[in-house]
Structures are given as structure tokens and as C-alpha cells.
PDB file of N, CA and C in Angstrom:
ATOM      1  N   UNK A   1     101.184  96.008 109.489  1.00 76.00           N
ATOM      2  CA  UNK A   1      99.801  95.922 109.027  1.00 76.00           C
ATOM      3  C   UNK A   1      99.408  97.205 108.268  1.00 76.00           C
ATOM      4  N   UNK A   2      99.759  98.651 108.446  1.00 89.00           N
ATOM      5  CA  UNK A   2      99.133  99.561 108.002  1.00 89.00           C
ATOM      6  C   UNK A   2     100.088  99.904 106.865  1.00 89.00           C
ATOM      7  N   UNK A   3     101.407  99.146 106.925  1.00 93.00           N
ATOM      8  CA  UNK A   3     102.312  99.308 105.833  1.00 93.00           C
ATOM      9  C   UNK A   3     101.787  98.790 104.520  1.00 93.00           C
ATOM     10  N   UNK A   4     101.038  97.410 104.793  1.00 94.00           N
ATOM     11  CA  UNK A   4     100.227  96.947 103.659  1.00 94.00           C
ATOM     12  C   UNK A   4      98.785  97.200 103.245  1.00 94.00           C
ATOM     13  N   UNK A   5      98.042  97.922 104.322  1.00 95.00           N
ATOM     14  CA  UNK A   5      96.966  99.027 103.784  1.00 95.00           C
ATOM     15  C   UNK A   5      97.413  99.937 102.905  1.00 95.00           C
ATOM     16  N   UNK A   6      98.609 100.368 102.982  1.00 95.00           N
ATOM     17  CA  UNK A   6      98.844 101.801 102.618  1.00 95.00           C
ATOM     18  C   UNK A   6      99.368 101.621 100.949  1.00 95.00           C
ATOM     19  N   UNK A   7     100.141 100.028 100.747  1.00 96.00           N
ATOM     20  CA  UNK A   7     100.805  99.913  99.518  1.00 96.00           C
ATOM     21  C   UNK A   7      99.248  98.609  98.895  1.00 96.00           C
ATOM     22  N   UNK A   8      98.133  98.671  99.262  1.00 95.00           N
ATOM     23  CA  UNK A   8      97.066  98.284  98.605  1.00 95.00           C
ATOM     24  C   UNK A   8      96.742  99.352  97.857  1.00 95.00           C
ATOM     25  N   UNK A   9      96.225 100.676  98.865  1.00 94.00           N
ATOM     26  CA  UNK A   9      95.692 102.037  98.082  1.00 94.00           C
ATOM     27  C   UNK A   9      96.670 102.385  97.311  1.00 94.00           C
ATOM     28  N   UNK A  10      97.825 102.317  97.605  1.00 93.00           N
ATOM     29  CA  UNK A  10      98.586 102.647  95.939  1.00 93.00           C
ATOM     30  C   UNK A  10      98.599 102.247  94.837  1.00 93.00           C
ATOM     31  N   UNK A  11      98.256 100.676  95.320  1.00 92.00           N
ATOM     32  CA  UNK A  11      98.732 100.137  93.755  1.00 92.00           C
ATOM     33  C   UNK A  11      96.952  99.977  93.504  1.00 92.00           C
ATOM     34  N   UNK A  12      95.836  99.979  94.015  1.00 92.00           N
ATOM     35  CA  UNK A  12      94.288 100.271  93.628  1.00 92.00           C
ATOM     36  C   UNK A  12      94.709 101.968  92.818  1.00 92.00           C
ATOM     37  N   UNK A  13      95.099 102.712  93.480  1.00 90.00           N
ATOM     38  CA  UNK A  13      95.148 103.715  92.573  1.00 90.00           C
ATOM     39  C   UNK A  13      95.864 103.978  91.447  1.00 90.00           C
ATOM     40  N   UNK A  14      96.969 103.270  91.282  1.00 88.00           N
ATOM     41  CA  UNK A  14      97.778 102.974  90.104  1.00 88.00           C
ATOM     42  C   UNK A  14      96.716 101.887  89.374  1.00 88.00           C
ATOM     43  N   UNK A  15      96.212 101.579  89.547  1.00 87.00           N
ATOM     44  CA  UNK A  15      95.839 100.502  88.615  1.00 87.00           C
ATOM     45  C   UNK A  15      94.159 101.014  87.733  1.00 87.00           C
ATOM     46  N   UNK A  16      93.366 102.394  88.674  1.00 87.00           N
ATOM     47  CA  UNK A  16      92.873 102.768  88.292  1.00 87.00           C
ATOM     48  C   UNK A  16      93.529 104.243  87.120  1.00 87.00           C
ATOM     49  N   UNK A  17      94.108 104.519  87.607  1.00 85.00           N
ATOM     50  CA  UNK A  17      95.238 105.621  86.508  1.00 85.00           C
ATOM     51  C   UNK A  17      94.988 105.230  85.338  1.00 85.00           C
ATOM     52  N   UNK A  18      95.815 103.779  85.583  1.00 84.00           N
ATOM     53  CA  UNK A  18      96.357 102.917  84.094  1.00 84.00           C
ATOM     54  C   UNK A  18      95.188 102.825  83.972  1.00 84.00           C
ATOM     55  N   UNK A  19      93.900 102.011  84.339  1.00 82.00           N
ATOM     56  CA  UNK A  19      92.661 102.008  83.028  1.00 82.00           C
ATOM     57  C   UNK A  19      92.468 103.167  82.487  1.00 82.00           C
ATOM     58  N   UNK A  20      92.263 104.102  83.262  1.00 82.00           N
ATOM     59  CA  UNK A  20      91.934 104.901  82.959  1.00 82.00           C
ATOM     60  C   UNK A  20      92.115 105.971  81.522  1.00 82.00           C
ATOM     61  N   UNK A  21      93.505 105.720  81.821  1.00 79.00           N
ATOM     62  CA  UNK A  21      94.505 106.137  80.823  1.00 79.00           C
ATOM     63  C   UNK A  21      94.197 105.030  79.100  1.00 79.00           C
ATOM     64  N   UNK A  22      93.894 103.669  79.544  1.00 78.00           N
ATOM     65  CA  UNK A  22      93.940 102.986  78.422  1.00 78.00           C
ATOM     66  C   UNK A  22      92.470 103.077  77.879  1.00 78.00           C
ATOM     67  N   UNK A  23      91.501 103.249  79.199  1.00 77.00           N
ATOM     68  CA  UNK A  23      90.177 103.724  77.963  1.00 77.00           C
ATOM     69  C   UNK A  23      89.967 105.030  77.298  1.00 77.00           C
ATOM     70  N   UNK A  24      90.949 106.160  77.849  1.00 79.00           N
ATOM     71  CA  UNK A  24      90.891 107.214  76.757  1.00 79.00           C
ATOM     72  C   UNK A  24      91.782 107.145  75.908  1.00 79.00           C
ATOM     73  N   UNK A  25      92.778 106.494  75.573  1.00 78.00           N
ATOM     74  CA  UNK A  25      93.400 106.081  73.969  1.00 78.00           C
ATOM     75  C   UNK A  25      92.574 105.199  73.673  1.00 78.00           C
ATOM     76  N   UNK A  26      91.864 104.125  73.705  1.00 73.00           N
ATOM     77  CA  UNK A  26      90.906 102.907  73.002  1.00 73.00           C
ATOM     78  C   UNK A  26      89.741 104.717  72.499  1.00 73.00           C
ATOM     79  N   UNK A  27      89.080 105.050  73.475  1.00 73.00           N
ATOM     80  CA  UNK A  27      88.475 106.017  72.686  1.00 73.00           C
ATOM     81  C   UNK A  27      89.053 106.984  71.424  1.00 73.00           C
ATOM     82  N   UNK A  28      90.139 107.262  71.892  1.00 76.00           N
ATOM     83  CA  UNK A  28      90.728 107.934  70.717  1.00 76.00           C
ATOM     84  C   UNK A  28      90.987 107.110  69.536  1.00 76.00           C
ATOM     85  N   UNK A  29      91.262 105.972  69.721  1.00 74.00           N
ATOM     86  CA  UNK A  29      91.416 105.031  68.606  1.00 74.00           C
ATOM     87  C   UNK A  29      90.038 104.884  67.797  1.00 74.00           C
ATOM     88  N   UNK A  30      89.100 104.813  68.892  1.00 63.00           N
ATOM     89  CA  UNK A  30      87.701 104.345  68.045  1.00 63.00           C
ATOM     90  C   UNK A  30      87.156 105.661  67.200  1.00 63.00           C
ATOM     91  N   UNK A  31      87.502 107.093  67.780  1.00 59.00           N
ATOM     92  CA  UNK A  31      87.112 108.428  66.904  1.00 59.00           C
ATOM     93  C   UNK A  31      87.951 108.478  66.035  1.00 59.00           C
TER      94      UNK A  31
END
């Protein structure tokens, strides 16, 4: 059970990275 708490918060935090990462190139694209 806490094995799959633990690989939720990873991949929630990987997945916030990656936006993250893709709305500052879309910004760079739009300047």
C-alpha cells in the first residue's frame, strides 16, 4: 500500500516537472 503512495507522488511530481518545463518553452516560443 505505501509502495503505491509513494510511486503516485513521483509520477504527480514528474508530471508537474514536465508541464512545467513545457510552459516555459511555449513561453519562449511566444517571446
Amino acid at each position: 500500500m505505501q509502495g503505491e503512495r509513494i510511486k503516485h507522488v513521483i509520477v504527480t511530481a514528474i508530471h508537474t516537472w514536465d508541464s512545467e518545463i513545457y510552459g516555459s518553452r511555449l513561453n519562449e516560443v511566444h517571446l
